[in-house]
Structure formats: structure tokens, C-alpha cells
Coordinates of C-alpha atoms in Angstrom, one line a residue:
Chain J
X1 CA 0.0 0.0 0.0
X2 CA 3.0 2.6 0.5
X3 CA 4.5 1.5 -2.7
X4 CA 1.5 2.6 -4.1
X5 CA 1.1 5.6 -2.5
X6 CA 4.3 6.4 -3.6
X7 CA 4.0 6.3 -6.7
X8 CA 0.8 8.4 -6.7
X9 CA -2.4 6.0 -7.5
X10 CA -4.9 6.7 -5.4
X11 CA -4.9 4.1 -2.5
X12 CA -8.1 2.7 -0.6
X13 CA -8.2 1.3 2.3
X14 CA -10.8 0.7 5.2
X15 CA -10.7 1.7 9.1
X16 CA -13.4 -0.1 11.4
X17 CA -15.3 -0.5 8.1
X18 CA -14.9 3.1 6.6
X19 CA -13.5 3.1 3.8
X20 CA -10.6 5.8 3.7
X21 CA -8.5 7.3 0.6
X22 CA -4.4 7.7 1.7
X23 CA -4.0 11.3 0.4
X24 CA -0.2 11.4 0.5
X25 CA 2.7 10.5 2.7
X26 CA 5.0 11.9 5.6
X27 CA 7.7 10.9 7.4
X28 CA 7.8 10.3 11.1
X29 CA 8.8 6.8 11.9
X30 CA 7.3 4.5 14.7
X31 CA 7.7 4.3 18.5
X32 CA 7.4 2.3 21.3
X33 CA 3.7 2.1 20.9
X34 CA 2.8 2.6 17.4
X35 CA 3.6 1.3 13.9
X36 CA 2.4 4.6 12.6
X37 CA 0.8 7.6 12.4
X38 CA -2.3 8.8 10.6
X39 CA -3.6 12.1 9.9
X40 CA -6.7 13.2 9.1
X41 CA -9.6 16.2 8.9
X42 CA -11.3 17.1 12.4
X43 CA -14.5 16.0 11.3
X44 CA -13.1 12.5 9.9
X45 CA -11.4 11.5 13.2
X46 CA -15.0 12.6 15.0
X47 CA -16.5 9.9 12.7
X48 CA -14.1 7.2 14.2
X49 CA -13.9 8.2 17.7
X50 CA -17.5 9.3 18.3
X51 CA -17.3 8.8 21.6
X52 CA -15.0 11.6 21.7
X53 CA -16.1 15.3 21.7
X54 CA -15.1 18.1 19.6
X55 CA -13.2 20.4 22.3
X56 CA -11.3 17.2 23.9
X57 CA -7.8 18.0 22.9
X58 CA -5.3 15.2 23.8
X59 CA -2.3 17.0 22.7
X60 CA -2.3 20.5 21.6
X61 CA 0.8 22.6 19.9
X62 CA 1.1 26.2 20.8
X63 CA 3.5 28.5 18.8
X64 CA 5.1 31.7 20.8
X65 CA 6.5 35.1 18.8
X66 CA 9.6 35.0 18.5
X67 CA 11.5 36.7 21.3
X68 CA 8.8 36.0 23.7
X69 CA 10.3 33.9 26.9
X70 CA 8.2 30.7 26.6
X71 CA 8.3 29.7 30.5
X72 CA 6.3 32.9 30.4
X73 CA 3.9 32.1 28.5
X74 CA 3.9 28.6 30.0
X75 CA 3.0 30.1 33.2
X76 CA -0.2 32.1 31.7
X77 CA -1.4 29.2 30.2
X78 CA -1.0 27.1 33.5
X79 CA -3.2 29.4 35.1
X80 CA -6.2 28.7 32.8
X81 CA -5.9 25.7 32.7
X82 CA -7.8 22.9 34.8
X83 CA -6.0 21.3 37.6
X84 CA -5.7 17.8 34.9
X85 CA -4.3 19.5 32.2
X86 CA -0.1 20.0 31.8
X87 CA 1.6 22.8 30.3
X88 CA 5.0 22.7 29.3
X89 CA 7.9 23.7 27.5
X90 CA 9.0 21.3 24.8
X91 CA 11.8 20.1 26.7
X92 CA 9.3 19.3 29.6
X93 CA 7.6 17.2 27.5
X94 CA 10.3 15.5 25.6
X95 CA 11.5 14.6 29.4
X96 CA 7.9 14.0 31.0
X97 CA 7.6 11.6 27.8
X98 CA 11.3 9.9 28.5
X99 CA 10.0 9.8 32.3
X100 CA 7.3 7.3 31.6
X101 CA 8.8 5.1 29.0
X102 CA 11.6 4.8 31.1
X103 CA 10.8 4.5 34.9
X104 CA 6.8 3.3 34.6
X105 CA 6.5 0.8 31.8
X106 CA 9.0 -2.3 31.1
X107 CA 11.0 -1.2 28.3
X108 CA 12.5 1.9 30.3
X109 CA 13.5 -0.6 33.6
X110 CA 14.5 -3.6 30.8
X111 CA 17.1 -0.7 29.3
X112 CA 18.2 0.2 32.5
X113 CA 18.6 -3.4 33.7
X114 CA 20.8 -3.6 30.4
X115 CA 22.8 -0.4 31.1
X116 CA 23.5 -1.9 34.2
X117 CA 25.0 -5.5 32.9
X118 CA 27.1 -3.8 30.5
X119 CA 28.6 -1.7 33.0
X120 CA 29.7 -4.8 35.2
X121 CA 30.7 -7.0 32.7
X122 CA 32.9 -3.9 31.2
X123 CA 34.6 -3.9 34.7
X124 CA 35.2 -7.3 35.1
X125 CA 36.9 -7.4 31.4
X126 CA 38.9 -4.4 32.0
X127 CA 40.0 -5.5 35.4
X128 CA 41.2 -9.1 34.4
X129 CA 43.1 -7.5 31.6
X130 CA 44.8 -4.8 34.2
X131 CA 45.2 -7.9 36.5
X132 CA 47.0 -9.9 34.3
X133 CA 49.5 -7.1 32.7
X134 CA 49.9 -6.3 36.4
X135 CA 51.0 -9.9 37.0
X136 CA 53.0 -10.6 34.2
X137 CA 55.1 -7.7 34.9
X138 CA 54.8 -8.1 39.0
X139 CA 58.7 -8.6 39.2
X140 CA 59.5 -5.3 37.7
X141 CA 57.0 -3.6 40.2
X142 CA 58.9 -5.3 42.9
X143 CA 61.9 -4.0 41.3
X144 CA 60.8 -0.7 41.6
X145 CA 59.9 -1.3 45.3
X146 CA 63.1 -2.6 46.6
X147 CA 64.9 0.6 44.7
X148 CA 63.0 3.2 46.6
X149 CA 59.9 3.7 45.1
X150 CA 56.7 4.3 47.0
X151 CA 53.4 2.6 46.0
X152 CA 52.3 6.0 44.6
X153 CA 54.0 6.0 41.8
X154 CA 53.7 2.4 40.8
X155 CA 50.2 3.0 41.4
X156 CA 50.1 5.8 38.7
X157 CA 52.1 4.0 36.2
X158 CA 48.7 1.4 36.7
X159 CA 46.7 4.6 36.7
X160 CA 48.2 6.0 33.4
X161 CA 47.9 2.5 31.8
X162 CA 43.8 2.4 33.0
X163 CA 43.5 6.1 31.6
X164 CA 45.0 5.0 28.2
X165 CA 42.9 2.0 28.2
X166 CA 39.8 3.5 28.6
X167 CA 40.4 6.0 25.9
X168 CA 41.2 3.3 23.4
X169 CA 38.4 1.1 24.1
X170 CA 36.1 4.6 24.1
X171 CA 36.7 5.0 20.1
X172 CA 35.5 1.9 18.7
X173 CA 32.9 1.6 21.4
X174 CA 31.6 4.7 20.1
X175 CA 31.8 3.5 16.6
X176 CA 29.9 0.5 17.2
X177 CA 27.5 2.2 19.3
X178 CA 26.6 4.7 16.3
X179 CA 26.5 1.5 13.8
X180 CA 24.1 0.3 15.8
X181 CA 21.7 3.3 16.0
X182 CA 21.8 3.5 12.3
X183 CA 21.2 0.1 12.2
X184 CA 17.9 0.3 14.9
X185 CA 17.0 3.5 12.3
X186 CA 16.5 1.3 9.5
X187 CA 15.4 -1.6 10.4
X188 CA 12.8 -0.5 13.3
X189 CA 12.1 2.6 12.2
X190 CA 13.1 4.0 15.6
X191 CA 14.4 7.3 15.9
X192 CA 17.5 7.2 18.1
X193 CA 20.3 9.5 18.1
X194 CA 23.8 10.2 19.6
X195 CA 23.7 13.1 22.3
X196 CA 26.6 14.4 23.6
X197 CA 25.4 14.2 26.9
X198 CA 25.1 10.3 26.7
X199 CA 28.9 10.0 25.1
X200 CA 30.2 12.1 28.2
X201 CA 28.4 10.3 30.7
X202 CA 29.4 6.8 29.1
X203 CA 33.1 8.0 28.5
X204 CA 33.3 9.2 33.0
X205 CA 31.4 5.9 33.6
X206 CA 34.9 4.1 31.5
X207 CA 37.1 5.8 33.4
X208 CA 36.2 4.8 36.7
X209 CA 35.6 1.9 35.6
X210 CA 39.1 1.8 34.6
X211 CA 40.8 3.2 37.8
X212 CA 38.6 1.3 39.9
X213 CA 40.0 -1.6 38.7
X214 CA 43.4 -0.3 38.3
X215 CA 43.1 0.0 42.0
X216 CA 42.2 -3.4 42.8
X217 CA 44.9 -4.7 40.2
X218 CA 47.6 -3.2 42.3
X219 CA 46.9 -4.2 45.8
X220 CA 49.1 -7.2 45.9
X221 CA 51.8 -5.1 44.8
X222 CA 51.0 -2.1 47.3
X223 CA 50.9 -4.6 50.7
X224 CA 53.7 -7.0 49.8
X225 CA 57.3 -6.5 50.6
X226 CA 59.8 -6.9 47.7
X227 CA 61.8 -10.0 48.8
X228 CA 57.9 -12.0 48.9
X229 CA 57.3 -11.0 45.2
X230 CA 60.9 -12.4 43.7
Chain Q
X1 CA 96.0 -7.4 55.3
X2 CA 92.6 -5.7 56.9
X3 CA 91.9 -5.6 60.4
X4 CA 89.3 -7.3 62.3
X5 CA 85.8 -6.1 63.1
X6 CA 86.4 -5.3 66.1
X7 CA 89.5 -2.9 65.9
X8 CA 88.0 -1.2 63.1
X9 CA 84.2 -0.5 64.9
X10 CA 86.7 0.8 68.3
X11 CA 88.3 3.3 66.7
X12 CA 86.2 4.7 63.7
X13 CA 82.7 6.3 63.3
X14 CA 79.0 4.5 63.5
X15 CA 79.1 1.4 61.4
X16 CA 77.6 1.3 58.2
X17 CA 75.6 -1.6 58.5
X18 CA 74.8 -2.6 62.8
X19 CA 72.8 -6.1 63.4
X20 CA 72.3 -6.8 67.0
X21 CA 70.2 -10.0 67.8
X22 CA 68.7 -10.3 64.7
X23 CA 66.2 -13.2 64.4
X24 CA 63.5 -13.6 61.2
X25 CA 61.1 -16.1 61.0
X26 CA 59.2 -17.0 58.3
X27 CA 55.8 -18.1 57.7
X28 CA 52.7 -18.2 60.4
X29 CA 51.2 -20.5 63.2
X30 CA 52.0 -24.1 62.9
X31 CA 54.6 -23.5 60.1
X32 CA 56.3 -21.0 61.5
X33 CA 60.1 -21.3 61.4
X34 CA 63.1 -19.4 63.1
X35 CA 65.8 -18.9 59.6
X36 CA 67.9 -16.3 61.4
X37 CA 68.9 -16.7 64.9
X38 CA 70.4 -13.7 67.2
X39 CA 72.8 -12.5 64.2
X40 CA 75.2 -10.0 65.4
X41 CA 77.5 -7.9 62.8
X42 CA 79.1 -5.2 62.1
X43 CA 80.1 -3.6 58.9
X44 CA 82.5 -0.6 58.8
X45 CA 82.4 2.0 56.7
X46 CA 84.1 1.4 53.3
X47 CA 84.6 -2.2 54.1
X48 CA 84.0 -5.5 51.2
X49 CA 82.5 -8.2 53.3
X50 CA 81.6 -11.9 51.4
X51 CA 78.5 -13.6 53.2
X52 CA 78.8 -17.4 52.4
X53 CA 77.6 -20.3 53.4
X54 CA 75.5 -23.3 52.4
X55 CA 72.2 -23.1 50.6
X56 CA 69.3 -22.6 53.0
X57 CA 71.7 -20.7 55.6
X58 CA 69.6 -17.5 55.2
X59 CA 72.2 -15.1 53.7
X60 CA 70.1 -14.2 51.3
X61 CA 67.5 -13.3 53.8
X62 CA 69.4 -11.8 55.8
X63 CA 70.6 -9.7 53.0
X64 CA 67.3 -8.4 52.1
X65 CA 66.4 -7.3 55.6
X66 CA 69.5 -5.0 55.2
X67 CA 68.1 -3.8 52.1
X68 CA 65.0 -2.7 53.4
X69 CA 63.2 -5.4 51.0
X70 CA 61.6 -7.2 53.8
X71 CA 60.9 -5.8 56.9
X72 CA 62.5 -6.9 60.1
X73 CA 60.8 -8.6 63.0
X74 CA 62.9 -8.2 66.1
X75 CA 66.2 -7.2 67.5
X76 CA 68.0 -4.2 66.0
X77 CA 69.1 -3.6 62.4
X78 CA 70.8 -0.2 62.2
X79 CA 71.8 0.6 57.8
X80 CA 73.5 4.0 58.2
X81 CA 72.7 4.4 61.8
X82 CA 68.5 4.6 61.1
X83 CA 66.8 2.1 62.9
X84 CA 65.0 -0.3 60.7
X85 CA 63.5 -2.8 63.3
X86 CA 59.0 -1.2 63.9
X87 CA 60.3 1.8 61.3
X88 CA 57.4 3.4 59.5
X89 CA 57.2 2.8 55.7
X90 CA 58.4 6.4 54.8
X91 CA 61.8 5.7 56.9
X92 CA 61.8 2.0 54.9
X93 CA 61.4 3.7 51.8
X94 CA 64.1 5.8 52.3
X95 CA 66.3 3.4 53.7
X96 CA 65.9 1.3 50.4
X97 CA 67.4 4.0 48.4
X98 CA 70.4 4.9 50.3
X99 CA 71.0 1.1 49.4
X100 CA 72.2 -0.2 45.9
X101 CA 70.6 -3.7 45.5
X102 CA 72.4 -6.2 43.2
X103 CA 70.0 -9.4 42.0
X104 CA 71.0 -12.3 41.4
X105 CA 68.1 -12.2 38.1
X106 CA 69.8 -8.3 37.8
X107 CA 65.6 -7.7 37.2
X108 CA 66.3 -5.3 34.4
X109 CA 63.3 -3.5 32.9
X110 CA 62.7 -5.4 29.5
X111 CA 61.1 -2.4 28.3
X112 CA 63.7 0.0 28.7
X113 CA 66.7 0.1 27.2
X114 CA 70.3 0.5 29.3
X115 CA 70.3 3.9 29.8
X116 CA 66.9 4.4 31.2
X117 CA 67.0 1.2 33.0
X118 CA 70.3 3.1 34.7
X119 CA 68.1 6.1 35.0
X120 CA 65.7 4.6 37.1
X121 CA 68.3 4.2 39.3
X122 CA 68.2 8.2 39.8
X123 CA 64.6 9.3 39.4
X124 CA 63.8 7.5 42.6
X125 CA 65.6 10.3 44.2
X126 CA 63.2 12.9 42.6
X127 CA 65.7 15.2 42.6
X128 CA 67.9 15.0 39.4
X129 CA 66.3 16.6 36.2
X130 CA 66.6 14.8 33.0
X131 CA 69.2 15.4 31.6
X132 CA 71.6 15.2 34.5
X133 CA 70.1 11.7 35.0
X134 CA 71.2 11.2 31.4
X135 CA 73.9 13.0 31.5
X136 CA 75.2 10.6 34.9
X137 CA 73.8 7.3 33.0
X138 CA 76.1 7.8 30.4
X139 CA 78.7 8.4 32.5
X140 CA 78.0 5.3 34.6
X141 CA 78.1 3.0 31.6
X142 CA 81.2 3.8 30.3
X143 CA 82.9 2.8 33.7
X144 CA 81.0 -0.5 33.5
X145 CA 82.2 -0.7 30.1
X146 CA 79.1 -0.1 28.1
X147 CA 79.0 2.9 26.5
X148 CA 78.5 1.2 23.1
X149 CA 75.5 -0.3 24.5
X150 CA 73.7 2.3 26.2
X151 CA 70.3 2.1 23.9
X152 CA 70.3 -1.2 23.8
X153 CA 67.5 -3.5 25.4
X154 CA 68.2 -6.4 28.0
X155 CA 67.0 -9.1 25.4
X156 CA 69.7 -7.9 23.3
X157 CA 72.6 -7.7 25.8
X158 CA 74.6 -10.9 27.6
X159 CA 74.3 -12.1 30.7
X160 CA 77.6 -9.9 31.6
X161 CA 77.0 -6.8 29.8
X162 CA 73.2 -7.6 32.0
X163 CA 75.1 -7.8 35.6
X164 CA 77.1 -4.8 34.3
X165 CA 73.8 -2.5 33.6
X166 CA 72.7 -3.1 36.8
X167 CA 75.3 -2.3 38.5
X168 CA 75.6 1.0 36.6
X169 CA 71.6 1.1 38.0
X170 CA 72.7 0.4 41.7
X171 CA 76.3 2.8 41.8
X172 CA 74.9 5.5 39.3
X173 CA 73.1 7.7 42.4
X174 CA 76.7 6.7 44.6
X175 CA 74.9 4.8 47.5
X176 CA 76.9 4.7 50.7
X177 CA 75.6 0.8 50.9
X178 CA 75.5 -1.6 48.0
X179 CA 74.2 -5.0 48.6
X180 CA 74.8 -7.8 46.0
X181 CA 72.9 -11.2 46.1
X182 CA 74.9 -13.7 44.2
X183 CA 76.3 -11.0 41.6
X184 CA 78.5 -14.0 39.7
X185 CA 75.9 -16.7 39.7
X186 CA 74.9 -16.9 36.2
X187 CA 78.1 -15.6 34.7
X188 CA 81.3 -17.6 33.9
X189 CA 84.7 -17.1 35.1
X190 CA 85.9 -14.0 33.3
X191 CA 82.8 -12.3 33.3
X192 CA 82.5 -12.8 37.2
X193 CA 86.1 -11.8 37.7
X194 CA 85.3 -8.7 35.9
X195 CA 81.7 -7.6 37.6
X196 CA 83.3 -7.9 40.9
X197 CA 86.9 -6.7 39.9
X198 CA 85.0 -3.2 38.9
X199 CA 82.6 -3.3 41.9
X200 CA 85.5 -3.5 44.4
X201 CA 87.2 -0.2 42.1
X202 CA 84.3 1.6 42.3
X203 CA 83.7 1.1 45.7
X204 CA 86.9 2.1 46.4
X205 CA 86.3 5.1 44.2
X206 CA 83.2 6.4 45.8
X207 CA 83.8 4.4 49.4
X208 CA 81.0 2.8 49.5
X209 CA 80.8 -0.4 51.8
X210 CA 79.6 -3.3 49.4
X211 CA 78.0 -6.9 51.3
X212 CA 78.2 -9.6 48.9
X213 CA 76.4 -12.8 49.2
X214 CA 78.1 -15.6 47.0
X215 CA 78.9 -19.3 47.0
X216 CA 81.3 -18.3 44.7
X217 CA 85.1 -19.3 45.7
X218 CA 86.9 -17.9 42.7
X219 CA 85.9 -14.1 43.7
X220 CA 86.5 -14.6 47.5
X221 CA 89.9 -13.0 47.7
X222 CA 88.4 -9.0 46.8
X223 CA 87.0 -9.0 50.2
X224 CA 88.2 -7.5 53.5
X225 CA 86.4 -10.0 55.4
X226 CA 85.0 -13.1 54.9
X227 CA 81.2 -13.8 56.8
X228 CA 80.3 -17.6 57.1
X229 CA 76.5 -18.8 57.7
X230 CA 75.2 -22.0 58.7
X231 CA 71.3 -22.8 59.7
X232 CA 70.7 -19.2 60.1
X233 CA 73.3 -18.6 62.5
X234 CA 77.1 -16.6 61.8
X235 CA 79.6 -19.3 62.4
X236 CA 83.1 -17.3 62.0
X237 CA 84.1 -14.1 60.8
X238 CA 87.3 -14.6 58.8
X239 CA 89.9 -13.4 56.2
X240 CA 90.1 -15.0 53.0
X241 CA 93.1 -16.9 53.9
X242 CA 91.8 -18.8 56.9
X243 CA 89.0 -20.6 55.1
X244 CA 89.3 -23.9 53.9
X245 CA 90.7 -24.9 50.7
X246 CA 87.2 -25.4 49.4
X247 CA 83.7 -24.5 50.7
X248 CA 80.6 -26.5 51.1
X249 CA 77.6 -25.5 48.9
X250 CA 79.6 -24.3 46.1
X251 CA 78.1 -22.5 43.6
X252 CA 74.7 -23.8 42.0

């Protein structure tokens, strides 16, 4: 039916046995809970939702002149308003919409859940890999020890190898991160996008990941005396 | 011919190196086990002293409390008249580096090459700037003998020129103390002769008091005194010619 709407023939279809002409198409892609979006006349979505009356308004858009503060106007539209109806900003409602799909319904707590996992199975990785360098080169730490050297600077040479780590793993991380979301963009239709907010947050949660472990790694080295490493 | 210990301690300053009733014991509860008992000796200033003895006889351990690399558990052990014996780790740490440790494994850095496994030997004192640490690593492996060498990595050198870069690492910041563990063990005859032949010139050079701990008998004769341990206890202090022709626990 898209193809041929498409290619401009006229297409007919039928909703709840109405039958309905597809006009044209738009772009918007689907969501959590729908495939797609229609849109039609006032009168015509009457017809299908009679139980519905002409002044309930689910969702309703209002534009602001340009250089007008729009908490403002927020504010004078909150005070006409009934105690069950919301005004916001957009950005209130892109978050009061990110709210509920991600703390009240499934999907929100099974991508947090996820989150979660990736984040200790990225420690655990990036520990056993400091662990084991640590080890293999355990005799040149104690080396260091017996010369003089205090734990602090063994324990930034761990440090600088975590930092350097992290940053390394970061780049393709990202990469396969944004293959993925153009990946989910074709294939689901969702709309998801990179923010910059979400790479900074990711990239702190590495690094502590990474000193954390770098931490752990070294406290053989830290407690023991020399002549019981050798 | 030197004097004996206790001339020397009479009439000079505080001993370099001061043991008094040193026992160590190793390992906890039902396996614990004495491997140095009441050790008493005294190392002058400027003096070459050979530990020897048979395997197992704790000179090696006994070495390595001197070097700060394990910590001591009673009596008194006095290295350049700081008492080691309940120290806290910031007097430990310093101790360690007014010591130049030999290994028997000379534990080079694989990743670095001579000269900045030689440097290393310098930062630790966080006071030399780059190129003076450079600038004294150079200088330090010429008198070994290296200077051809210097960028050279450990998997590239022989065992000697090995023994001979860490040398340079444990004389290049002039330690009043060096400690050797087995220094010759894994060289052969000329390359032994040498690594001890320049550690007794540079000692005499900067007058630093070297302790050596060997089982070899070919290198005996550089020393000033002759230590002998047995089951964790001193047995004699002697010169080198009143040993025995041959010792037991030769070199392995």
C-alpha cells in the first residue's frame, strides 16, 4: 500500500469499516507504541472516535513570537488551565515523555537493567586485563619497590595504563555504538540519536571503571614486601 | 691485610651496617620457622665483606632485611645508623634508596633500554632533572664498560653486559651501601672476575661499603672479610686466607 502511494495511484483502504482514501505520505517513523501515524480532517477523526467530543484535545501545539520567553507564556497558560491538564515547555515534554517510558512501563526498567549489565561485565573485562598485565610484569613492580619507590607512583604507572585503556576502548565503542543506531533507524524505524550528553556520561562511567580496577589490580603489589614478590 | 671487626668498629665512626640479635622467621602459626637466629655484625664503613655459606643458611634473607626489602621482625638492624626494626614505611622507603641492590636475576626493565634502565636508578631520588640523570647514565656505563651499548634493550645484551647494567643502576646515584645477592651466579669465570673486579674499584672510588652474598670461591679473595653462615646462624668471621681450601655449597 505505500508503494503505491508512492508512486501516486490513489490508494483505498478501510478503518473499522470506513473506507478511507491515503492522500499522500510523511515521514515520522514508529515508537514504542505505534507502527504509525495517521492524519486526518477534524471531522473525519470525529467519525471514528464518536465517543470523543469536539473540544477534547489530547495534545495541543502552541507556537510563541519570536523573542517571547516561553516559560512565560507557559506560566499564563497554566493558570487557565484545569487542575488535569499539563503545560510545558517542549523540553518538559520531551522529558515528561522519556520519564514514563523509562521509569513506569518495562522497556524503560529492561534498558536500564541492560545499562547496568554492560557496565559490570565492562569492569570485570577491563580488570582481568589490568590484573593480568599487572602480574606478568609483578617482578618489575617489585623491582621498583626494593629501589626506593613508594606505591604512589607504581600505582600511577597502573593509573596511566587504566587512563590510556579506557580511551582506546572509548573510540570503537563509540563506533559501534553509532553503527548500531543507524542500524535500529533502518530496520525499526526508531528514531534514536547520539547526544553528547550520553557519550560524556558513558566515556566518566569508563574511566572509573578503569581506575577502579586499576586499584584493585595493584593491591598485591602495594601490601607486599619486595623479597615476597621475587 | 685488613683488620678485624672489632678494631676497626673501636676506633672509627658508627658502622655502616649494625645487626644486634637479629632473628626472622618465616611463615605463620604451625609453620612458622626461626631462619635467622640472634645475628650479630658489624660492617665498617668502606669495608667488602663476602656472606657465604651453604644453601638454605639465610644469607640471602638476611641480606634483604638489610636492604630494606623485607621488613625486620625483632632485634635491631641499624643501615647508616636509622633504625630499621618497627620503622614506619616512609623511613623503609628511604632506607631502600640509600642502598644499591644487586639481584642475582639483575631484574632489568625489558622495556627499557640500558640507559633508562640506569636512570631509574636516579629518578627515585626525585631530585635530578633529565638530563643530569642522562647525563650521569652515560657516565655510569662507560665505567661498567658499556658505552656502546647504552640504547640497547636487556633481550639484546649478555648475561655480563646484564650484571654490568645493573650495576651502573645500583652505583649511578653513589649509595653509601650496595648490597649484591649472588652477583657472579649466572656468569662464567671472566665475566664474574670482571663484575666484581670493577665493583671493588668503584667502591673504592666512591667508598662505599659493598656486602656480597656468594657461593662463589673464585671471587673470595676482593673481600676485606670473609662472613660464614650455617642454619641461620654466623659461624666465623674470617679473612680470606683462613678458610678452607674449598667450601661446602659451592656455587649452583
Amino acid at each position: 500500500m505505500i508503494a503505491q502511494a508512492e508512486q501516486g495511484q490513489t490508494v483505498k483502504t478501510e478503518i473499522e469499516r470506513r473506507t478511507i482514501q491515503v492522500a499522500g505520505l510523511f515521514s515520522l517513523g514508529a515508537s514504542f507504541a505505534t507502527d504509525g501515524t495517521l492524519i486526518t480532517s477534524q471531522e473525519n477523526f470525529l467519525r471514528f472516535f464518536p465517543e470523543r467530543g469536539a473540544g477534547q484535545v489530547t495534545l495541543g501545539l502552541v507556537k510563541v513570537k519570536p523573542g517571547t520567553d516561553p516559560n512565560q507564556v507557559v506560566a499564563q497558560i497554566k493558570a487557565i488551565l484545569p487542575q488535569d491538564a499539563i503545560a510545558s515547555t517542549k523540553q518538559e515534554y520531551v522529558a515528561f515523555e522519556q520519564a514514563y517510558w523509562e521509569k513506569t512501563t518495562p522497556i524503560g526498567i529492561v534498558f536500564t537493567f541492560g545499562t547496568v549489565m554492560a557496565f559490570v561485565v565492562g569492569t570485570v573485562i577491563v580488570f582481568q586485563i589490568l590484573s593480568t598485565d599487572v602480574n606478568e610484569h609483578i617482578g618489575e613492580y617489585a623491582t621498583f619497590k626494593a629501589m626506593g619507590y613508594r606505591d604512589r607512583y607504581l600505582l600511577l604507572i597502573v593509573f596511566e595504563e587504566a587512563i590510556l585503556l579506557a580511551t582506546l576502548g572509548f573510540i570503537p565503542g563509540l563506533g559501534l555504538a553509532l553503527g548500531q543506531y543507524a542500524l535500529i533507524r533502518q530496520a525499526a524505524s526508531l528514531p534514536i540519536a547520539m547526544t553528547f550528553a550520553r557519550l560524556a556520561f558513558v566515556f566518566f562511567l569508563t574511566m572509573v571503571m578503569c581506575i577502579v580496577s586499576g586499584l584493585i589490580a595493584t593491591r598485591k603489589v602495594q601490601s607486599a614486601d619486595p623479597a615476597d614478590i621475587f | 691485610m685488613a683488620l678485624t671487626s672489632e678494631i676497626k668498629s673501636d676506633s672509627s665512626p658508627k658502622p655502616a651496617i649494625a645487626v644486634e640479635q637479629l632473628d626472622h622467621f618465616f611463615g605463620k602459626g604451625e609453620l612458622r620457622k626461626q631462619v635467622l637466629f640472634e645475628i650479630n655484625l658489624s660492617i665498617a664503613s668502606g669495608e667488602i665483606v663476602i656472606l657465604t655459606g651453604p644453601s638454605g643458611s639465610g644469607k640471602t634473607t638476611l641480606l634483604s632485611l638489610m636492604g630494606g626489602l623485607r621488613s625486620p621482625q625483632g632485634g635491631s638492624l641499624r643501615i647508616l645508623d636509622t633504625e630499621l626494626v618497627g620503622a614506619p614505611k616512609t623511613v623503609t622507603v628511604e632506607s631502600r634508596r640509600s642502598c644499591g641492590y644487586i639481584f642475582q636475576a639483575h631484574n632489568l626493565h625489558s622495556s627499557l633500554t640500558a640507559i633508562e634502565n640506569v636512570m631509574m636508578g636516579l629518578e627515585v631520588h626525585g631530585v635530578y632533572p633529565r638530563t643530569e640523570r642522562r647525563d650521569h647514565a652515560v657516565q655510569m656505563l662507560e665505567l661498567v664498560g658499556l658505552e656502546k651499548r647504552i640504547h640497547y634493550y636487556p633481550e639484546n645484551l649478555s648475561g655480563g653486559q646484564k650484571q654490568r647494567v645493573a650495576i651502573a643502576r645500583a652505583l649511578v646515584s653513589h649509595p653509601q651501601i650496595v648490597l649484591a645477592d649472588e652477583p657472579t651466579a649466572a656468569l662464567d669465570k671472566q665475566s664474574g672476575r670482571d663484575v666484581v673486579t670493577l665493583m671493588q674499584k668503584l667502591a673504592k672510588e666512591q667508598g662505599c661499603t659493598i656486602l656480597m652474598v656468594t657461593h662463589d670461591n673464585r671471587i673470595l679473595d676482593i673481600a676485606d672479610r670473609i662472613v660464614y653462615m650455617e642454619d641461620g646462624k654466623l659461624v666465623k668471621n674470617s679473612e680470606p686466607s683462613m678458610l678452607p681450601a674449598s667450601l661446602p655449597g659451592k656455587s649452583g
